[in-house]
């Protein structure tokens, strides 16, 4: 199996050859929990002092569809870049997998911490073409994903290219949401194809959101668990879905996992805690403990959740 990460740096990043610190922690955590796994890092940066165990792949070698009009009307430069880059990531993944003939890859956002050795799930992943985590049925999230091959992305990317060139007004009406980001696009596309393109990973053990739990007997974090324990800039009075909780930092009521937390049906903790490191996150649901494969740390403070004593990632 392989892990493929992706990062398009800004002009300033390119000038100083800097990889964001949270990505370094993300990579070190992968190496710690999955020492045998191959890591590819797709980027437009020429990063100085990058780890020799990581294969750097220059994204400039790939020609991808142009969807620069996607979120062009977004006034916030940071948001526009985030939304566009998140969608472009799909094109780069397909091009990379096809050119280098690589299959059976794990992909997730760069603020994710991986706590489980994925070899034990290898045969389960192989039963699917594309697996991904979700907040709820309308929103698929790269908190964790498995992609069998470039063919798993072909139809999806054709649709993303088409949708990304629609006017903002048309796209909002089609997706039925004021922010038609790639998380909403993926769900919309899958529904259009009768949910035959993408399968979902379990976020909870039972009920809604427990897709394929019987295979994994473990849960994956789209972002809800990570936000719950580490917080988020999205938490606070400005977020109508935000709910304070007795433990940790709160949660969001529109997430499937968030509802379970608010209702007291689900708790999260770590089996091992040390000074500046933790390991073995798990959830308790119905008096049963279940492994939590990953945590999506929205605050980017990954150093607080690394699995070994560490002061920096250099």
Coordinates of C-alpha atoms in Angstrom, one line a residue:
X1 CA 0.0 0.0 0.0
X2 CA 1.0 3.6 -0.5
X3 CA 0.1 7.0 1.1
X4 CA -0.2 9.9 -1.3
X5 CA -0.2 13.4 0.1
X6 CA -0.8 16.6 -1.8
X7 CA 0.1 20.3 -1.3
X8 CA 0.1 23.3 -3.6
X9 CA 2.2 26.0 -2.0
X10 CA 1.6 29.7 -2.3
X11 CA 4.0 32.1 -4.1
X12 CA 5.5 33.0 -0.7
X13 CA 6.0 29.3 0.1
X14 CA 7.7 28.7 -3.2
X15 CA 10.1 31.6 -2.6
X16 CA 11.3 30.3 0.8
X17 CA 11.1 26.6 0.0
X18 CA 9.1 25.9 3.1
X19 CA 6.9 23.0 3.9
X20 CA 4.2 23.9 6.5
X21 CA 5.2 22.4 9.9
X22 CA 1.9 20.5 10.4
X23 CA 2.7 18.5 7.2
X24 CA 6.1 17.4 8.7
X25 CA 4.2 16.1 11.8
X26 CA 1.7 14.3 9.6
X27 CA 4.5 12.6 7.7
X28 CA 6.4 11.6 10.8
X29 CA 3.3 10.1 12.3
X30 CA 2.8 8.0 9.2
X31 CA 6.4 6.8 9.4
X32 CA 6.0 5.9 13.0
X33 CA 2.8 3.9 12.7
X34 CA 3.4 2.5 9.2
X35 CA 7.2 2.2 8.8
X36 CA 6.9 -0.1 5.8
X37 CA 4.5 2.0 3.8
X38 CA 5.6 4.1 0.8
X39 CA 4.9 7.9 1.0
X40 CA 4.5 10.1 -2.1
X41 CA 4.3 13.8 -1.7
X42 CA 2.7 15.7 -4.6
X43 CA 3.7 19.4 -4.5
X44 CA 4.9 22.4 -6.6
X45 CA 7.5 23.2 -3.9
X46 CA 11.1 22.3 -4.1
X47 CA 11.5 21.6 -0.4
X48 CA 14.9 21.8 1.2
X49 CA 15.9 19.0 3.6
X50 CA 12.9 16.8 2.9
X51 CA 13.0 13.3 4.3
X52 CA 14.7 10.8 1.9
X53 CA 12.0 8.2 2.8
X54 CA 9.4 10.4 1.1
X55 CA 9.3 10.5 -2.7
X56 CA 8.7 14.0 -3.9
X57 CA 6.6 14.4 -7.0
X58 CA 6.6 17.7 -8.9
X59 CA 3.0 18.6 -9.9
X60 CA 4.2 20.9 -12.7
X61 CA 4.7 17.8 -14.9
X62 CA 1.0 17.2 -15.1
X63 CA -1.5 18.9 -17.3
X64 CA -4.9 19.2 -15.6
X65 CA -8.3 20.7 -16.5
X66 CA -8.7 24.4 -15.8
X67 CA -11.4 25.2 -13.2
X68 CA -10.0 28.6 -12.2
X69 CA -13.5 30.0 -12.4
X70 CA -14.5 27.7 -9.5
X71 CA -15.1 30.0 -6.5
X72 CA -13.7 32.9 -8.5
X73 CA -16.3 35.2 -6.9
X74 CA -15.2 34.3 -3.4
X75 CA -13.9 37.5 -1.8
X76 CA -11.6 35.9 0.7
X77 CA -8.3 34.9 -1.0
X78 CA -7.6 32.2 1.5
X79 CA -11.0 30.5 1.1
X80 CA -10.8 30.8 -2.7
X81 CA -7.4 29.1 -2.8
X82 CA -8.6 26.4 -0.3
X83 CA -11.7 25.5 -2.3
X84 CA -9.9 25.5 -5.7
X85 CA -6.9 23.6 -4.5
X86 CA -9.1 21.0 -2.8
X87 CA -10.8 20.3 -6.1
X88 CA -7.6 20.4 -8.2
X89 CA -6.2 17.7 -5.9
X90 CA -8.5 15.2 -7.5
X91 CA -7.1 15.9 -10.9
X92 CA -3.5 15.6 -9.7
X93 CA -4.1 12.4 -7.9
X94 CA -5.6 10.8 -11.1
X95 CA -2.7 12.0 -13.3
X96 CA -0.1 10.8 -10.8
X97 CA -1.6 7.4 -10.3
X98 CA -2.0 6.9 -14.1
X99 CA 1.5 8.1 -15.1
X100 CA 3.4 6.1 -12.4
X101 CA 1.0 3.1 -12.6
X102 CA 0.4 3.1 -8.8
X103 CA -2.5 1.4 -7.2
X104 CA -4.0 0.9 -3.7
X105 CA -3.3 4.3 -2.2
X106 CA -4.4 6.0 0.9
X107 CA -5.0 9.7 0.7
X108 CA -6.0 12.3 3.3
X109 CA -5.6 15.9 4.1
X110 CA -2.2 17.1 5.5
X111 CA -3.6 17.8 9.0
X112 CA -4.5 14.2 9.7
X113 CA -2.7 11.9 12.2
X114 CA -2.6 8.2 11.4
X115 CA -2.6 5.9 14.5
X116 CA -3.2 2.4 13.0
X117 CA -1.0 0.2 10.9
X118 CA -3.0 -0.1 7.7
X119 CA -1.6 -3.5 6.6
X120 CA -4.3 -5.2 8.7
X121 CA -7.0 -3.5 6.5
X122 CA -5.3 -4.1 3.2
X123 CA -7.6 -6.9 2.0
X124 CA -10.7 -5.0 3.1
X125 CA -9.7 -1.8 1.2
X126 CA -9.0 -3.9 -1.9
X127 CA -12.7 -4.8 -2.1
X128 CA -13.5 -1.2 -3.1
X129 CA -12.7 1.3 -5.8
X130 CA -13.0 4.5 -3.8
X131 CA -13.7 4.8 0.0
X132 CA -14.0 8.1 1.9
X133 CA -15.1 9.5 5.2
X134 CA -18.2 11.7 5.5
X135 CA -19.7 14.3 7.9
X136 CA -23.2 13.4 6.6
X137 CA -24.6 12.1 3.4
X138 CA -24.2 15.4 1.5
X139 CA -20.6 16.0 2.5
X140 CA -17.7 13.7 1.8
X141 CA -14.4 14.6 3.4
X142 CA -10.7 13.6 2.8
X143 CA -10.2 12.9 6.5
X144 CA -9.3 9.5 5.1
X145 CA -9.7 7.8 1.7
X146 CA -8.7 4.7 -0.2
X147 CA -8.3 4.8 -4.0
X148 CA -7.8 1.6 -6.0
X149 CA -6.4 3.2 -9.2
X150 CA -6.6 6.2 -11.5
X151 CA -9.7 4.6 -13.1
X152 CA -11.5 5.1 -9.8
X153 CA -11.3 8.9 -10.4
X154 CA -11.9 9.1 -14.1
X155 CA -15.7 9.6 -14.1
X156 CA -15.6 11.7 -10.9
X157 CA -13.0 14.1 -12.4
X158 CA -14.9 14.5 -15.6
X159 CA -17.9 15.6 -13.6
X160 CA -15.7 17.9 -11.4
X161 CA -14.3 19.6 -14.5
X162 CA -17.8 20.1 -15.8
X163 CA -19.3 21.4 -12.6
X164 CA -16.2 23.6 -11.8
X165 CA -16.8 25.6 -15.0
X166 CA -20.5 26.4 -14.2
X167 CA -21.4 29.9 -13.0
X168 CA -21.5 30.2 -9.2
X169 CA -25.2 30.8 -9.4
X170 CA -25.9 27.7 -11.4
X171 CA -23.6 25.6 -9.2
X172 CA -25.2 26.7 -6.0
X173 CA -28.6 25.9 -7.3
X174 CA -27.5 22.5 -8.6
X175 CA -25.8 21.5 -5.3
X176 CA -28.4 23.2 -3.2
X177 CA -25.8 24.9 -1.0
X178 CA -24.2 28.3 -0.8
X179 CA -20.8 26.8 -0.6
X180 CA -20.5 24.1 -3.2
X181 CA -17.0 22.9 -2.2
X182 CA -15.5 19.6 -3.4
X183 CA -17.0 17.8 -0.4
X184 CA -20.4 18.6 -1.6
X185 CA -19.5 18.0 -5.3
X186 CA -18.3 14.4 -4.5
X187 CA -21.6 13.6 -2.8
X188 CA -23.6 15.1 -5.6
X189 CA -21.7 13.2 -8.3
X190 CA -21.9 9.9 -6.4
X191 CA -25.7 10.4 -6.0
X192 CA -26.0 11.2 -9.7
X193 CA -24.4 7.8 -10.5
X194 CA -26.6 5.9 -8.0
X195 CA -23.8 5.8 -5.3
X196 CA -21.8 3.4 -7.5
X197 CA -18.6 5.5 -7.7
X198 CA -17.8 6.0 -4.0
X199 CA -18.3 4.0 -0.9
X200 CA -18.2 5.4 2.6
X201 CA -16.0 4.5 5.6
X202 CA -17.6 4.1 9.0
X203 CA -17.5 7.0 11.4
X204 CA -19.7 5.4 14.1
X205 CA -20.3 1.7 14.9
X206 CA -24.1 1.6 14.4
X207 CA -26.9 3.3 12.5
X208 CA -26.4 6.2 10.1
X209 CA -22.8 6.8 9.3
X210 CA -21.7 3.2 10.1
X211 CA -21.2 2.1 6.5
X212 CA -19.0 -0.9 6.2
X213 CA -18.3 -1.0 10.0
X214 CA -18.9 -4.8 9.9
X215 CA -15.8 -5.1 7.7
X216 CA -13.4 -2.8 9.6
X217 CA -14.7 -3.1 13.2
X218 CA -13.1 0.3 13.6
X219 CA -14.0 3.9 12.9
X220 CA -12.4 6.7 10.8
X221 CA -12.5 10.4 11.4
X222 CA -13.8 12.8 8.7
X223 CA -12.9 15.8 11.0
X224 CA -15.5 15.6 13.8
X225 CA -13.5 13.7 16.3
X226 CA -10.4 15.8 15.7
X227 CA -12.4 19.0 16.1
X228 CA -14.0 17.6 19.3
X229 CA -10.7 17.0 21.0
X230 CA -8.5 19.8 19.6
X231 CA -11.0 22.6 18.8
X232 CA -11.5 24.6 15.6
X233 CA -11.8 28.1 14.3
X234 CA -15.3 27.1 13.3
X235 CA -16.3 26.6 16.9
X236 CA -18.1 29.5 18.7
X237 CA -21.2 31.6 18.6
X238 CA -20.8 32.4 14.9
X239 CA -21.5 28.8 14.1
X240 CA -25.2 28.0 14.7
X241 CA -24.3 24.3 14.7
X242 CA -21.7 24.5 17.4
X243 CA -22.6 22.9 20.7
X244 CA -20.5 23.0 23.9
X245 CA -19.8 19.7 25.5
X246 CA -18.8 18.6 29.0
X247 CA -15.6 16.9 27.7
X248 CA -13.1 18.3 25.2
X249 CA -13.9 21.3 22.9
X250 CA -17.4 20.8 21.7
X251 CA -18.9 19.6 18.5
X252 CA -21.2 20.4 15.6
X253 CA -24.9 19.2 15.6
X254 CA -25.2 18.7 11.9
X255 CA -22.5 16.0 11.8
X256 CA -23.5 12.4 12.3
X257 CA -20.7 11.9 14.8
X258 CA -21.6 15.2 16.5
X259 CA -25.1 14.1 17.1
X260 CA -23.9 11.0 18.8
X261 CA -21.5 13.0 21.0
X262 CA -24.2 15.5 22.0
X263 CA -26.6 12.7 22.9
X264 CA -24.0 11.1 25.1
X265 CA -23.9 7.9 23.1
X266 CA -20.3 8.3 22.1
X267 CA -17.1 9.3 23.9
X268 CA -13.5 9.5 22.7
X269 CA -10.2 9.1 24.6
X270 CA -6.6 7.8 24.3
X271 CA -5.4 4.6 25.8
X272 CA -1.9 6.0 26.2
X273 CA -1.1 9.5 27.2
X274 CA 2.4 11.0 27.8
X275 CA 4.1 14.3 28.0
X276 CA 3.6 15.9 24.6
X277 CA 2.5 12.6 23.0
X278 CA -0.6 10.3 22.8
X279 CA -1.4 7.1 21.1
X280 CA -4.2 4.6 20.5
X281 CA -7.3 6.8 20.3
X282 CA -10.6 4.9 20.7
X283 CA -14.3 5.6 21.0
X284 CA -16.7 4.1 23.5
X285 CA -20.1 3.4 22.0
X286 CA -22.8 1.3 23.8
X287 CA -20.3 0.3 26.4
X288 CA -18.0 -1.1 23.7
X289 CA -14.6 0.2 22.7
X290 CA -13.6 0.6 19.1
X291 CA -10.3 1.6 17.5
X292 CA -10.1 5.1 15.9
X293 CA -7.8 4.9 12.9
X294 CA -7.1 8.6 12.4
X295 CA -7.7 12.0 13.8
X296 CA -8.3 15.1 11.6
X297 CA -6.8 18.0 13.6
X298 CA -8.4 21.1 12.2
X299 CA -6.3 23.5 14.3
X300 CA -3.1 22.2 12.6
X301 CA -1.5 21.6 16.0
X302 CA -0.5 18.1 15.1
X303 CA 2.4 18.2 17.5
X304 CA 0.0 17.9 20.4
X305 CA -1.3 14.6 19.2
X306 CA 1.8 12.8 17.9
X307 CA 2.5 9.2 19.1
X308 CA 6.0 9.7 20.4
X309 CA 7.8 12.3 22.5
X310 CA 8.7 15.1 20.2
X311 CA 9.6 18.8 20.5
X312 CA 9.7 19.6 16.8
X313 CA 9.5 18.0 13.4
X314 CA 12.8 19.2 11.9

